[in-house]
Short mmCIF file of C-alpha atoms and ligand atoms in Angstrom, two decimals:
data_model
loop_
_atom_site.label_atom_id
_atom_site.label_comp_id
_atom_site.label_asym_id
_atom_site.label_seq_id
_atom_site.Cartn_x
_atom_site.Cartn_y
_atom_site.Cartn_z
CA MET A 1 13.15 19.04 22.85
CA SER A 2 12.75 16.05 25.11
CA GLN A 3 15.33 15.86 27.95
CA ASN A 4 15.46 12.07 28.00
CA ILE A 5 16.93 10.00 25.20
CA ARG A 6 14.23 7.62 23.95
CA ASP A 7 14.92 4.34 22.22
CA VAL A 8 12.80 3.80 19.11
CA ILE A 9 12.71 0.60 17.05
CA VAL A 10 12.00 0.73 13.31
CA THR A 11 10.38 -2.29 11.63
CA CYS A 12 9.36 -0.58 8.42
CA PRO A 13 11.32 -1.90 5.37
CA PRO A 14 11.60 1.28 3.25
CA MET A 15 12.92 3.21 6.27
CA LEU A 16 15.26 0.34 7.18
CA LEU A 17 16.72 0.37 3.69
CA GLN A 18 17.83 4.00 4.13
CA PHE A 19 18.30 3.66 7.90
CA ASP A 20 21.69 5.34 8.30
CA ARG A 21 20.50 8.63 6.94
CA PHE A 22 17.88 8.94 9.71
CA VAL A 23 20.04 8.16 12.78
CA GLU A 24 21.50 11.62 13.15
CA LEU A 25 18.25 13.38 12.46
CA ALA A 26 16.58 11.22 15.14
CA ALA A 27 19.37 12.02 17.61
CA GLU A 28 18.70 15.74 17.11
CA LYS A 29 15.16 15.04 18.27
CA GLY A 30 16.29 13.11 21.37
CA ILE A 31 15.67 9.72 19.75
CA ARG A 32 18.13 6.82 19.60
CA LEU A 33 17.04 4.87 16.54
CA HIS A 34 17.32 1.09 16.38
CA ARG A 35 16.71 -1.19 13.44
CA ALA A 36 14.92 -4.50 13.23
CA GLU A 37 17.30 -7.24 12.16
CA THR A 38 15.28 -8.08 9.08
CA THR A 39 13.26 -6.27 6.44
CA GLN A 40 10.77 -9.17 6.44
CA ILE A 41 7.41 -8.77 8.15
CA LEU A 42 7.79 -9.75 11.83
CA SER A 43 5.36 -12.14 13.50
CA GLU A 44 3.28 -11.23 16.57
CA GLU A 45 5.54 -13.43 18.69
CA GLU A 46 8.69 -11.70 17.45
CA LEU A 47 7.15 -8.27 18.06
CA MET A 48 6.01 -9.24 21.57
CA ALA A 49 9.57 -10.25 22.41
CA LEU A 50 11.08 -7.12 20.82
CA LEU A 51 8.91 -4.18 21.78
CA PRO A 52 9.14 -4.12 25.60
CA ASP A 53 12.75 -2.94 25.24
CA TYR A 54 11.85 0.23 23.33
CA ASP A 55 10.07 3.50 24.17
CA GLY A 56 8.70 3.93 20.67
CA TRP A 57 7.91 1.87 17.58
CA ILE A 58 7.86 2.97 13.93
CA ILE A 59 5.57 0.34 12.42
CA GLY A 60 5.73 -1.15 8.95
CA ASP A 61 3.40 -3.83 7.60
CA ASP A 62 3.76 -5.92 10.76
CA PRO A 63 0.75 -7.27 12.70
CA ALA A 64 0.35 -4.42 15.20
CA THR A 65 -2.34 -6.15 17.22
CA ARG A 66 -3.76 -5.54 20.69
CA GLN A 67 -1.63 -8.28 22.25
CA VAL A 68 1.49 -6.87 20.61
CA PHE A 69 0.79 -3.41 22.07
CA GLU A 70 -0.05 -4.95 25.45
CA ALA A 71 3.27 -6.80 25.47
CA GLY A 72 5.11 -3.58 24.58
CA LEU A 73 3.30 -1.63 27.27
CA SER A 74 4.22 -4.24 29.89
CA GLY A 75 7.76 -3.02 29.23
CA ARG A 76 8.81 0.43 28.00
CA LEU A 77 6.66 1.00 24.90
CA ARG A 78 4.79 4.31 25.18
CA ALA A 79 4.33 5.66 21.62
CA ALA A 80 3.94 4.41 18.05
CA VAL A 81 3.83 5.75 14.51
CA LYS A 82 2.58 3.74 11.53
CA TRP A 83 5.01 4.62 8.73
CA GLY A 84 2.88 5.10 5.65
CA ILE A 85 -0.76 5.58 4.78
CA GLY A 86 -2.60 2.27 5.23
CA VAL A 87 -3.45 1.39 8.82
CA ASP A 88 -5.30 -1.89 8.28
CA ASN A 89 -2.54 -3.83 10.06
CA VAL A 90 -2.69 -1.61 13.15
CA ASP A 91 -5.18 -1.85 16.01
CA PHE A 92 -5.71 1.87 16.63
CA ALA A 93 -8.59 1.11 19.02
CA ALA A 94 -6.27 -0.96 21.19
CA CYS A 95 -3.79 1.91 21.33
CA LYS A 96 -6.55 4.26 22.40
CA ASP A 97 -7.67 1.83 25.13
CA LEU A 98 -4.11 1.33 26.32
CA GLY A 99 -3.24 5.02 26.22
CA ILE A 100 -0.50 4.60 23.61
CA PRO A 101 -0.44 7.66 21.34
CA ILE A 102 -0.28 6.65 17.69
CA THR A 103 -0.50 8.26 14.28
CA ASN A 104 0.33 7.45 10.66
CA THR A 105 2.00 9.51 7.92
CA PRO A 106 -0.73 10.23 5.37
CA GLN A 107 -0.18 12.17 2.13
CA MET A 108 3.50 11.30 1.99
CA PHE A 109 3.57 9.35 -1.25
CA GLY A 110 0.30 9.75 -3.10
CA SER A 111 2.12 10.68 -6.25
CA GLU A 112 4.64 7.79 -6.07
CA VAL A 113 1.98 5.09 -5.66
CA ALA A 114 -0.08 6.79 -8.37
CA ASP A 115 2.93 6.64 -10.71
CA VAL A 116 3.11 2.87 -10.23
CA GLY A 117 -0.66 2.46 -10.73
CA THR A 118 -0.50 4.51 -13.92
CA ALA A 119 2.55 2.62 -15.17
CA TYR A 120 0.60 -0.60 -14.63
CA VAL A 121 -2.32 0.70 -16.70
CA ILE A 122 0.04 1.45 -19.58
CA ALA A 123 1.85 -1.88 -19.17
CA LEU A 124 -1.43 -3.82 -19.27
CA ALA A 125 -2.71 -1.81 -22.24
CA ARG A 126 0.38 -2.69 -24.30
CA GLN A 127 1.15 -6.08 -22.67
CA LEU A 128 4.66 -4.97 -21.88
CA MET A 129 5.17 -7.91 -19.51
CA LEU A 130 4.62 -10.46 -22.31
CA ILE A 131 7.01 -8.63 -24.59
CA ASP A 132 9.69 -8.44 -21.89
CA ARG A 133 9.34 -12.13 -21.06
CA GLY A 134 9.35 -13.14 -24.72
CA VAL A 135 12.46 -11.15 -25.63
CA ARG A 136 14.31 -12.59 -22.62
CA ALA A 137 13.34 -16.06 -23.85
CA GLY A 138 14.81 -15.41 -27.30
CA GLN A 139 11.49 -14.61 -29.01
CA TRP A 140 10.39 -11.42 -30.77
CA PRO A 141 6.74 -11.18 -29.70
CA LYS A 142 4.41 -8.55 -31.10
CA PRO A 143 1.14 -8.71 -29.14
CA ALA A 144 -1.36 -6.06 -30.23
CA GLY A 145 -2.19 -3.66 -27.43
CA ILE A 146 -5.06 -1.24 -26.99
CA SER A 147 -4.86 2.56 -27.23
CA LEU A 148 -5.76 4.54 -24.14
CA PRO A 149 -7.55 7.71 -25.34
CA GLY A 150 -11.29 7.25 -25.05
CA ARG A 151 -11.03 4.13 -22.87
CA LYS A 152 -12.85 4.07 -19.56
CA ALA A 153 -11.28 3.52 -16.16
CA GLY A 154 -12.92 3.07 -12.79
CA VAL A 155 -10.71 4.27 -9.96
CA ILE A 156 -11.71 2.87 -6.59
CA GLY A 157 -10.68 5.29 -3.84
CA LEU A 158 -10.41 9.07 -4.05
CA GLY A 159 -7.76 9.68 -1.42
CA ASP A 160 -4.41 11.19 -2.19
CA ILE A 161 -3.34 8.21 -4.33
CA GLY A 162 -6.66 7.90 -6.12
CA ARG A 163 -6.84 11.58 -7.04
CA ASN A 164 -3.31 11.41 -8.45
CA VAL A 165 -4.22 8.32 -10.47
CA VAL A 166 -7.34 10.04 -11.82
CA THR A 167 -5.47 13.09 -13.11
CA ARG A 168 -2.71 10.96 -14.63
CA LEU A 169 -5.22 8.73 -16.43
CA GLN A 170 -7.16 11.77 -17.63
CA ALA A 171 -3.91 13.19 -19.01
CA LEU A 172 -3.53 9.94 -20.98
CA GLY A 173 -6.97 10.50 -22.48
CA LEU A 174 -9.04 8.04 -20.44
CA ASN A 175 -12.53 8.84 -19.21
CA VAL A 176 -12.44 8.24 -15.48
CA THR A 177 -15.20 7.33 -13.04
CA ALA A 178 -14.36 7.30 -9.35
CA TYR A 179 -15.85 5.14 -6.63
CA ASP A 180 -15.54 6.37 -3.04
CA PRO A 181 -18.49 6.59 -0.66
CA GLY A 182 -16.52 8.97 1.58
CA VAL A 183 -16.00 11.71 -1.01
CA GLU A 184 -18.77 13.72 -2.66
CA GLY A 185 -18.88 15.42 -6.04
CA ASP A 186 -15.98 15.63 -8.44
CA ALA A 187 -13.38 16.15 -5.67
CA GLY A 188 -12.28 19.28 -7.53
CA ILE A 189 -11.22 17.29 -10.60
CA ALA A 190 -12.76 18.54 -13.86
CA GLY A 191 -14.36 15.86 -16.00
CA LEU A 192 -14.47 13.22 -13.26
CA SER A 193 -17.65 11.18 -13.15
CA ARG A 194 -18.83 9.39 -10.05
CA ALA A 195 -20.65 6.15 -9.34
CA ALA A 196 -21.46 3.93 -6.37
CA TRP A 197 -19.63 0.61 -6.44
CA PRO A 198 -20.25 -1.55 -8.46
CA GLU A 199 -22.47 0.56 -10.71
CA ARG A 200 -21.30 0.83 -14.31
CA VAL A 201 -18.43 -1.68 -13.89
CA GLU A 202 -19.58 -3.21 -17.16
CA GLU A 203 -18.36 -0.04 -18.94
CA MET A 204 -14.84 -0.06 -17.56
CA ASP A 205 -11.82 -1.14 -19.60
CA PHE A 206 -9.70 -0.75 -16.48
CA LEU A 207 -10.40 -1.01 -12.76
CA VAL A 208 -7.70 0.57 -10.61
CA PHE A 209 -7.81 -0.02 -6.85
CA THR A 210 -6.31 2.74 -4.71
CA CYS A 211 -8.53 2.70 -1.60
CA ALA A 212 -7.86 1.80 2.02
CA LEU A 213 -8.91 -1.63 3.25
CA ASN A 214 -11.63 -1.44 5.88
CA ALA A 215 -14.14 -3.68 7.62
CA HIS A 216 -16.62 -3.38 4.72
CA ASN A 217 -14.64 -3.69 1.51
CA THR A 218 -12.81 -7.03 1.76
CA HIS A 219 -13.31 -8.87 -1.56
CA MET A 220 -15.18 -5.93 -3.09
CA LEU A 221 -13.97 -7.36 -6.40
CA ASN A 222 -15.44 -10.86 -6.19
CA ALA A 223 -16.95 -13.44 -8.55
CA ASP A 224 -20.31 -11.60 -8.70
CA VAL A 225 -18.77 -8.26 -9.58
CA LEU A 226 -16.34 -9.85 -12.03
CA ALA A 227 -19.29 -11.48 -13.81
CA ARG A 228 -20.74 -8.01 -14.36
CA CYS A 229 -17.48 -6.59 -15.74
CA MET A 230 -16.70 -6.01 -19.39
CA ASP A 231 -15.19 -9.05 -21.11
CA GLY A 232 -11.47 -8.39 -21.21
CA VAL A 233 -11.36 -5.91 -18.33
CA ARG A 234 -7.86 -5.11 -17.04
CA ILE A 235 -7.32 -4.91 -13.28
CA VAL A 236 -4.73 -2.91 -11.32
CA ASN A 237 -4.29 -3.06 -7.52
CA VAL A 238 -1.84 -0.72 -5.78
CA ALA A 239 -3.90 -0.57 -2.58
CA ARG A 240 -4.44 -3.71 -0.48
CA GLY A 241 -4.60 -7.35 -1.55
CA PRO A 242 -7.77 -8.39 0.30
CA LEU A 243 -9.84 -5.91 -1.74
CA ILE A 244 -9.75 -8.56 -4.47
CA ASP A 245 -10.86 -12.17 -4.08
CA GLU A 246 -7.76 -13.74 -5.60
CA ALA A 247 -9.44 -17.10 -6.25
CA ALA A 248 -12.18 -15.33 -8.23
CA LEU A 249 -9.61 -13.25 -10.10
CA ILE A 250 -7.65 -16.37 -11.06
CA ALA A 251 -10.81 -18.03 -12.38
CA ALA A 252 -11.63 -14.89 -14.36
CA LEU A 253 -8.10 -14.72 -15.80
CA GLN A 254 -8.34 -18.38 -16.78
CA SER A 255 -11.69 -17.90 -18.52
CA GLY A 256 -10.48 -14.73 -20.28
CA LYS A 257 -13.14 -12.59 -18.58
CA VAL A 258 -10.26 -10.61 -17.14
CA HIS A 259 -7.69 -9.83 -19.82
CA SER A 260 -4.80 -9.13 -17.46
CA ALA A 261 -3.94 -7.87 -14.01
CA ALA A 262 -1.17 -5.88 -12.35
CA LEU A 263 -0.94 -6.51 -8.63
CA ASP A 264 1.45 -4.72 -6.27
CA VAL A 265 -0.35 -6.18 -3.24
CA PHE A 266 -1.76 -9.60 -2.36
CA GLU A 267 -4.05 -11.37 0.07
CA VAL A 268 -0.95 -12.88 1.66
CA GLU A 269 2.39 -11.08 1.48
CA PRO A 270 5.00 -11.91 0.40
CA LEU A 271 3.14 -13.80 -2.35
CA PRO A 272 3.40 -17.50 -1.32
CA MET A 273 5.57 -19.68 -3.56
CA ASN A 274 2.62 -22.00 -4.17
CA SER A 275 0.15 -19.23 -5.10
CA PRO A 276 -1.64 -20.15 -8.34
CA LEU A 277 -1.31 -16.50 -9.32
CA ARG A 278 2.32 -17.26 -10.20
CA ASP A 279 1.09 -19.36 -13.14
CA MET A 280 -0.99 -16.54 -14.60
CA GLU A 281 0.79 -15.41 -17.78
CA ARG A 282 -0.94 -12.11 -18.35
CA CYS A 283 -0.07 -10.64 -14.97
CA ILE A 284 2.53 -8.26 -13.62
CA PHE A 285 3.43 -8.54 -9.97
CA GLY A 286 4.93 -6.01 -7.59
CA SER A 287 6.26 -6.40 -4.07
CA HIS A 288 4.06 -3.85 -2.25
CA ASN A 289 6.64 -1.29 -3.20
CA GLY A 290 4.59 1.53 -4.71
CA SER A 291 5.67 4.11 -2.15
CA ASN A 292 9.34 3.27 -2.22
CA SER A 293 11.12 6.12 -3.94
CA VAL A 294 14.18 7.56 -2.20
CA ASP A 295 12.50 10.97 -1.97
CA ALA A 296 9.18 9.71 -0.61
CA VAL A 297 10.87 7.55 2.02
CA ILE A 298 12.89 10.52 3.27
CA ARG A 299 9.71 12.60 3.43
CA ALA A 300 7.68 9.98 5.28
CA SER A 301 10.50 9.08 7.66
CA HIS A 302 11.08 12.71 8.65
CA THR A 303 7.39 13.01 9.37
CA ALA A 304 7.35 9.77 11.38
CA LEU A 305 10.27 11.02 13.50
CA ASP A 306 8.59 14.41 14.00
CA HIS A 307 5.42 12.69 15.20
CA MET A 308 7.38 10.42 17.51
CA ALA A 309 9.38 13.31 19.00
CA GLY A 310 6.13 15.23 19.48
CA PHE A 311 4.64 12.33 21.46
CA PHE A 312 7.68 12.14 23.72
CA ASP A 313 7.79 15.90 24.21
CA ALA A 314 4.16 15.83 25.30
CA MET A 315 5.04 13.19 27.91
CA THR A 316 7.97 15.15 29.33
CA PRO A 317 7.04 17.39 32.26
CA ALA A 318 7.85 21.05 31.45
O1 LIG B 1 1.19 0.49 1.53
C1 LIG B 1 1.73 1.39 2.09
C2 LIG B 1 1.04 2.27 3.00
O2 LIG B 1 -0.15 2.09 3.22
O3 LIG B 1 1.66 3.16 3.53
#
């Protein structure tokens, strides 16, 4: 164990919400854990003011940019862990250049996010959001849904989350096609068909986004692809907002091309008050909360602390 006590700041909301349970565990690893004052996403300016006072940073969805790391390094910051899977908000190249060791916590909540994605598929199939809203408003609505067995779903991304979505949808009787240029074959999943995006989108009753955001897939669901989709396609996104061109999605919802959408993530988060998406009736919205089960947060936070302690141990002369 490290001889020196290191001060580590946490800015990741799910870990902040269960913060007290991690303080003692961190102390056993030679880490004094500190919490950000808010669970809101911090700005670059706020991070640049905060980080120089800490040896380590457990990152949430904050803008972890080069200048933020540089500011931290000008003070005490020497190590970082991105809590969670997605690293699109973190400049890993800058960390490498600056000599700040960094990692993320992959495979910590593939099943939890997949549960939310699958729940959204069922909710869109049976229009549960319209029924809920109607009953609250004193109505007794009975919209006709669609049955799932025999329907087709395209799952975009065959990582941990995507594979869990595929097997859940197959268990519900859907025929699933997966899109992921980084994974070959059936990924060990019987009955899975494969295609290269956006081949065969016209066949899909559902499109479920589970992939990482990278330099090449921003707006992969755009007006052109939507035009090729089946009339009445249902869209689920539990991955990253910028994968979908929201303006194009809104137009497609308005025209009826897209039947409905369930979005846990948005181009701008939190979803701005003036976003036209808020007026879309046949939508369900989440708060980028797919990973947030008590169990998954404990798992990912333990891993983040282990990684952090490992970085500090490696810096401590034997
Ligand atoms: O969205 C959450 C994550 O990428 O960990």
